[in-house]
PDB file of C-alpha atoms in Angstrom:
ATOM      1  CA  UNK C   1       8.153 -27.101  -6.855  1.00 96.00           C
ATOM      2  CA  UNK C   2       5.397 -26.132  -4.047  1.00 97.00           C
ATOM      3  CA  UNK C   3       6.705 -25.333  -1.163  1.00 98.00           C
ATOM      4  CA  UNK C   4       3.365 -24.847   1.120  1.00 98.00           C
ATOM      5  CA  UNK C   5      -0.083 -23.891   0.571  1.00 98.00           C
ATOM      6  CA  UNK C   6      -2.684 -22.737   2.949  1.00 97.00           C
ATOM      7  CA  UNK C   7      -5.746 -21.281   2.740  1.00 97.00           C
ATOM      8  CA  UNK C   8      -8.192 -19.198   5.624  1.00 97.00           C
ATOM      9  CA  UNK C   9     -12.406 -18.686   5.316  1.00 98.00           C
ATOM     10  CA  UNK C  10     -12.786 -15.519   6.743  1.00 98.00           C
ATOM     11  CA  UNK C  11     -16.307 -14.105   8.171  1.00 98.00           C
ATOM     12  CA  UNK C  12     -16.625 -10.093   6.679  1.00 98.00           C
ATOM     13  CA  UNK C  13     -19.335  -9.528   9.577  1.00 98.00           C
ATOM     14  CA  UNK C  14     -16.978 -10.683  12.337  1.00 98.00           C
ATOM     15  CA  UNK C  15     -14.580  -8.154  11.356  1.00 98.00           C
ATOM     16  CA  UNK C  16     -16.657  -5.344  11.331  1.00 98.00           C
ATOM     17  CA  UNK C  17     -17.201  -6.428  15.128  1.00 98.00           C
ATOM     18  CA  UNK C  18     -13.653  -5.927  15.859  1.00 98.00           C
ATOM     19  CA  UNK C  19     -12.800  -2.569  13.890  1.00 98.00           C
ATOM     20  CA  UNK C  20     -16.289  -1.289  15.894  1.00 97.00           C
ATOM     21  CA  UNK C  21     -14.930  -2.861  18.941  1.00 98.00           C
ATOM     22  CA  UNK C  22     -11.088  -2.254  19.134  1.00 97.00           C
ATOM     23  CA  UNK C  23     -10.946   0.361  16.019  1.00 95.00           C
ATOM     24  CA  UNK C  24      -7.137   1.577  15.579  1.00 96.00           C
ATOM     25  CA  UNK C  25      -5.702  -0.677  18.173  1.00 97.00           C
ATOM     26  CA  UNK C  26      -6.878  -3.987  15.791  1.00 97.00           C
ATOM     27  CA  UNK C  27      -6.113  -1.938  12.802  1.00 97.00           C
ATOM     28  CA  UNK C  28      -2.368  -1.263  14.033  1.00 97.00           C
ATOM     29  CA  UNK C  29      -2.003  -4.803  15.741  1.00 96.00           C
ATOM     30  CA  UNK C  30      -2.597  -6.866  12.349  1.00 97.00           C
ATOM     31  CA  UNK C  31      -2.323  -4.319   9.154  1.00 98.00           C
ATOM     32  CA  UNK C  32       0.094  -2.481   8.011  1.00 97.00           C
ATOM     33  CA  UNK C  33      -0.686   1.270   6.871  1.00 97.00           C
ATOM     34  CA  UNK C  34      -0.705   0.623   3.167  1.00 96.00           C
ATOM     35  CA  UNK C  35      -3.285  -2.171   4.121  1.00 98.00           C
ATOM     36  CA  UNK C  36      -5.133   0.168   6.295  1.00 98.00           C
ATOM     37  CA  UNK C  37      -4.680   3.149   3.373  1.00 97.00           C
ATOM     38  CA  UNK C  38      -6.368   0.513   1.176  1.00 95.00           C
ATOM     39  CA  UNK C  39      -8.851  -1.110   2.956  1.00 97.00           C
ATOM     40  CA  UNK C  40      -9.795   2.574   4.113  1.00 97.00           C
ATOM     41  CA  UNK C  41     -10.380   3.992   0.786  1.00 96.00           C
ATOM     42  CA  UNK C  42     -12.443   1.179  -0.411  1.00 94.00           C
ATOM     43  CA  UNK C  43     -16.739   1.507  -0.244  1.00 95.00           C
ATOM     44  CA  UNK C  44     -16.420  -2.132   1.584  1.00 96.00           C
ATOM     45  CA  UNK C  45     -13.903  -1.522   4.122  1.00 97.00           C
ATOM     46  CA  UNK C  46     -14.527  -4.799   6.330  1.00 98.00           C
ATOM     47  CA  UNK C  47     -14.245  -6.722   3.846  1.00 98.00           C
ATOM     48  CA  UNK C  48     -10.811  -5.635   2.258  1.00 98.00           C
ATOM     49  CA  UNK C  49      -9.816  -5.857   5.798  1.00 98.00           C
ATOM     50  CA  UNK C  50     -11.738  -9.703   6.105  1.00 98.00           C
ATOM     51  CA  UNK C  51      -9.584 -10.520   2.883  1.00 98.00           C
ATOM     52  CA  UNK C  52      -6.344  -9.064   4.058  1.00 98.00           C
ATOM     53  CA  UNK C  53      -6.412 -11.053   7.092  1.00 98.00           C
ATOM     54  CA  UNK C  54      -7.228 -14.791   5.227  1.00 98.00           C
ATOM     55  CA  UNK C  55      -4.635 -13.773   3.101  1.00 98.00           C
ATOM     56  CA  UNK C  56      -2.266 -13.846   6.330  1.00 97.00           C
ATOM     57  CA  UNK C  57      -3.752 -16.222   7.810  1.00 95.00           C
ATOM     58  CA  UNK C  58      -3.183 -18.409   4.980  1.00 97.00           C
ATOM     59  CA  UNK C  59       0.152 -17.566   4.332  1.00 97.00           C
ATOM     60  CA  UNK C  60       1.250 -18.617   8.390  1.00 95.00           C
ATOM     61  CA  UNK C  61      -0.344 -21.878   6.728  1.00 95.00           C
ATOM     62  CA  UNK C  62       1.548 -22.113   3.604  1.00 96.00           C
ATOM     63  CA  UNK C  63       4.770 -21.042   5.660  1.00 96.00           C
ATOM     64  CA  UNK C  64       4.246 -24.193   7.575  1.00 91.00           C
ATOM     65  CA  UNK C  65       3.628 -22.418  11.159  1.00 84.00           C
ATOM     66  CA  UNK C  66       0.539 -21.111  11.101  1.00 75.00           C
ATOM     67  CA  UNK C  67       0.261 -17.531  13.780  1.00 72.00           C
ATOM     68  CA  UNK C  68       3.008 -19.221  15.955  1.00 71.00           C
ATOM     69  CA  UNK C  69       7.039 -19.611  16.751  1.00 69.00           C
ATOM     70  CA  UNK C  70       7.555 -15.546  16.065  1.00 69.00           C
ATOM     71  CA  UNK C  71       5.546 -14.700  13.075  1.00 82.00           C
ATOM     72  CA  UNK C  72       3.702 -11.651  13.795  1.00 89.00           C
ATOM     73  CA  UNK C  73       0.767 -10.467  11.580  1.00 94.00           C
ATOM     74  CA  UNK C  74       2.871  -7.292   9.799  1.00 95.00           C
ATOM     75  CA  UNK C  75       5.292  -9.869   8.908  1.00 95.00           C
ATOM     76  CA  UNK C  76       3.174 -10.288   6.240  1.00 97.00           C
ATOM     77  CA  UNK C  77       1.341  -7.744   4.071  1.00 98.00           C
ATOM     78  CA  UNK C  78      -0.767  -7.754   1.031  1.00 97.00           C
ATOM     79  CA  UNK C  79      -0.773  -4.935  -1.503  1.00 96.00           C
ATOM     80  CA  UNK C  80      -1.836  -4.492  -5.233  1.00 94.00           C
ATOM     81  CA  UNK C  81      -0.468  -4.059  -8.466  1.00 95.00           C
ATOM     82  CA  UNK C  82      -1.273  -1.338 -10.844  1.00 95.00           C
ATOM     83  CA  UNK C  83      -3.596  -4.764 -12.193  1.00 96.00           C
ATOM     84  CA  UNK C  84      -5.354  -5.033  -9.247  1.00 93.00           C
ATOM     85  CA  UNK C  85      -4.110  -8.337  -8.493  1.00 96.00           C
ATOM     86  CA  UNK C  86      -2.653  -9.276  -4.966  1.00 97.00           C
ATOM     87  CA  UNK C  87       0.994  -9.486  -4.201  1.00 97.00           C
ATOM     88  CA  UNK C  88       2.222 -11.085  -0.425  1.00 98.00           C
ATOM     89  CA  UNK C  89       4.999  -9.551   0.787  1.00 97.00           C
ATOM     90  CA  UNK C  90       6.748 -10.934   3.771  1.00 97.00           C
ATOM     91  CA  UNK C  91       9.680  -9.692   6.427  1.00 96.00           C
ATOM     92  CA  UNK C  92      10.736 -10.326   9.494  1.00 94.00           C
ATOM     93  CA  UNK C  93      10.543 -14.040  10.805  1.00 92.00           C
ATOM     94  CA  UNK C  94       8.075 -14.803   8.396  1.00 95.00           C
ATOM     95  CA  UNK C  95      10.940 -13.953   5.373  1.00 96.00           C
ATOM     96  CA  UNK C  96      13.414 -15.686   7.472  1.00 94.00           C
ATOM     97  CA  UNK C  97      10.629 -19.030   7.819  1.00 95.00           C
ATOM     98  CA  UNK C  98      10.621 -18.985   4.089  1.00 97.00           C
ATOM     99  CA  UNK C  99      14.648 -18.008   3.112  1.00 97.00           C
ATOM    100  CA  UNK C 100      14.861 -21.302   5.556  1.00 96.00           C
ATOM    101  CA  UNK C 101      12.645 -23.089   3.499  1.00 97.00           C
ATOM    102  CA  UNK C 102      13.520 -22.131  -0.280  1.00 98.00           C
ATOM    103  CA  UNK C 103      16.042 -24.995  -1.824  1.00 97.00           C
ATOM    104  CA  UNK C 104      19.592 -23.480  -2.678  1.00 96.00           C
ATOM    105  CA  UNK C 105      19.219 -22.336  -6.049  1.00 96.00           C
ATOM    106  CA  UNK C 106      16.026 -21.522  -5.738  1.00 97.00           C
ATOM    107  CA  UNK C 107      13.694 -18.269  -5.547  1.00 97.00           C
ATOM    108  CA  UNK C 108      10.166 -18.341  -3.445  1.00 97.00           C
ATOM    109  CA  UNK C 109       7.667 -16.899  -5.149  1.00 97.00           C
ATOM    110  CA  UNK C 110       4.360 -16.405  -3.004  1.00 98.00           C
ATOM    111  CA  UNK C 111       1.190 -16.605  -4.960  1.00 98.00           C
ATOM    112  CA  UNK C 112      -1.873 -15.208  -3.433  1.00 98.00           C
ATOM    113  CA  UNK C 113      -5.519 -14.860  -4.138  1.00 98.00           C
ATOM    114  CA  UNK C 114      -8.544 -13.316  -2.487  1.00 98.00           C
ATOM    115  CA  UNK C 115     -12.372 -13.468  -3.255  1.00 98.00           C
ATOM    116  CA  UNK C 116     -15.598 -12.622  -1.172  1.00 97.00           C
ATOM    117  CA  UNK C 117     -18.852 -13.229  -1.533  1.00 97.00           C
ATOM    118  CA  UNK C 118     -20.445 -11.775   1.742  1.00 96.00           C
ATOM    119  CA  UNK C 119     -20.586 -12.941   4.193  1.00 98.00           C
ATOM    120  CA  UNK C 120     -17.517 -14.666   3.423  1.00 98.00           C
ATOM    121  CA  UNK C 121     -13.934 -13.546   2.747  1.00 98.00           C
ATOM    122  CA  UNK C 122     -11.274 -16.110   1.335  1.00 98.00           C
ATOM    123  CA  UNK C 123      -7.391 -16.550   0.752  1.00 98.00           C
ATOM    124  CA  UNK C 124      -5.841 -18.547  -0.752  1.00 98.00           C
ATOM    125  CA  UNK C 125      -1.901 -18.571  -0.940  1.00 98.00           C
ATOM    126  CA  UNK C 126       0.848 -21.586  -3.102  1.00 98.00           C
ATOM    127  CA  UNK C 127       4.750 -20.845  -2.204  1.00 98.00           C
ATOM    128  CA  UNK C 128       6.461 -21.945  -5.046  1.00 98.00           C
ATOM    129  CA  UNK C 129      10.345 -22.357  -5.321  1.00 98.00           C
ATOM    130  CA  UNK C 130      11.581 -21.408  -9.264  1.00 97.00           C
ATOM    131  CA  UNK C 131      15.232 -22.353 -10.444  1.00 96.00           C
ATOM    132  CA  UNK C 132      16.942 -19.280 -10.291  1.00 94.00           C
ATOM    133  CA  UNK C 133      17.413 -17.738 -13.955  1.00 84.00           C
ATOM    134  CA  UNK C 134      14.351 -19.198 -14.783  1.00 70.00           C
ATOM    135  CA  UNK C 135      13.982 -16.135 -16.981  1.00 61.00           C
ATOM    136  CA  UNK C 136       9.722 -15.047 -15.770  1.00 56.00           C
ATOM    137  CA  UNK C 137      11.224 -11.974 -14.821  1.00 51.00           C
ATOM    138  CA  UNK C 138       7.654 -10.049 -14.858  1.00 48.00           C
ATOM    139  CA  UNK C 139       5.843 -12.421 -12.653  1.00 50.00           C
ATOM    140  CA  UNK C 140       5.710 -10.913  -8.327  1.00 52.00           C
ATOM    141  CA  UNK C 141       7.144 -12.424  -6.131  1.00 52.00           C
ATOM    142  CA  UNK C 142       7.240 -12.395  -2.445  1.00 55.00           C
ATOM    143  CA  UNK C 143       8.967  -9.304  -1.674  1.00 49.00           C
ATOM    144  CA  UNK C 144      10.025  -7.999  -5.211  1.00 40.00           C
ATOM    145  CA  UNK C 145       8.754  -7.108  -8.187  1.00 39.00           C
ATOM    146  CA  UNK C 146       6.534  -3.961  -9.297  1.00 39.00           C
ATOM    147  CA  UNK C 147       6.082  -1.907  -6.183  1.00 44.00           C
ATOM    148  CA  UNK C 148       2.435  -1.767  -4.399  1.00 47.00           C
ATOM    149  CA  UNK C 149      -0.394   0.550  -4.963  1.00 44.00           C
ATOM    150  CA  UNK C 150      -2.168   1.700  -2.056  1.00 44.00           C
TER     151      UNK C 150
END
């Protein structure tokens, strides 16, 4: 069952503003450091940053809040698998928002994807609640699973 989706449009060029602007002080306000260690190492480092931050933003979306009532923007964090593909992993209010909103019997897994095409960066993120036992042992979820590459 779908428990929220959201999705954010994110503008690459804008973001390069801000890290030129407020540089570590943006950086350490919305990513954490495996996000930073990532977006950092990459040849298009505003834009892993531009997709890091839909990916939040949608995920305040799909959580049913949007950037409000606690959630702060380390709450939630996007790494990678070994695959490459994205993995949201959320703590603090924002795992307590979606504990509060998983079914008993149920497990939330958080499915997220990310594209760009510049100037554009784009999230989009599905919270789905699976029957526990449901046996799909090898697919992420929200804070489990295979742990992150930086």
């Amino acid at each position: 069952m779908i428990l929220g989706i959201g999705t954010d449009l994110c503008n690459i060029e804008r973001i390069a503003r801000t890290l030129e602007r407020f540089g570590d002080r943006f950086r350490n306000r919305v990513f954490t450091d495996i996000e930073q260690r990532k977006a950092e190492a990459r040849a298009d480092t505003p834009g892993t940053y531009a997709k890091r931050w839909a990916a939040k933003e949608a995920c305040s979306k799909a959580l049913g809040t949007g950037l409000r009532m606690g959630i702060a923007w380390k709450d939630m964090a996007v790494t990678n698998l070994r695959t490459g593909q994205p993995v949201m992993h959320v703590t603090g209010w924002a795992r307590d928002r979606l504990d509060a909103m998983t079914p008993a019997g149920h497990e939330a897994i958080i499915h997220v994807t990310l594209t760009d095409d510049h100037p554009w960066a784009q999230a989009f993120v599905v919270i789905e609640a699976r029957p526990l036992g449901h046996g799909d042992a090898g697919v992420p979820q929200g804070t489990a699973g295979p742990g992150p590459v930086a």
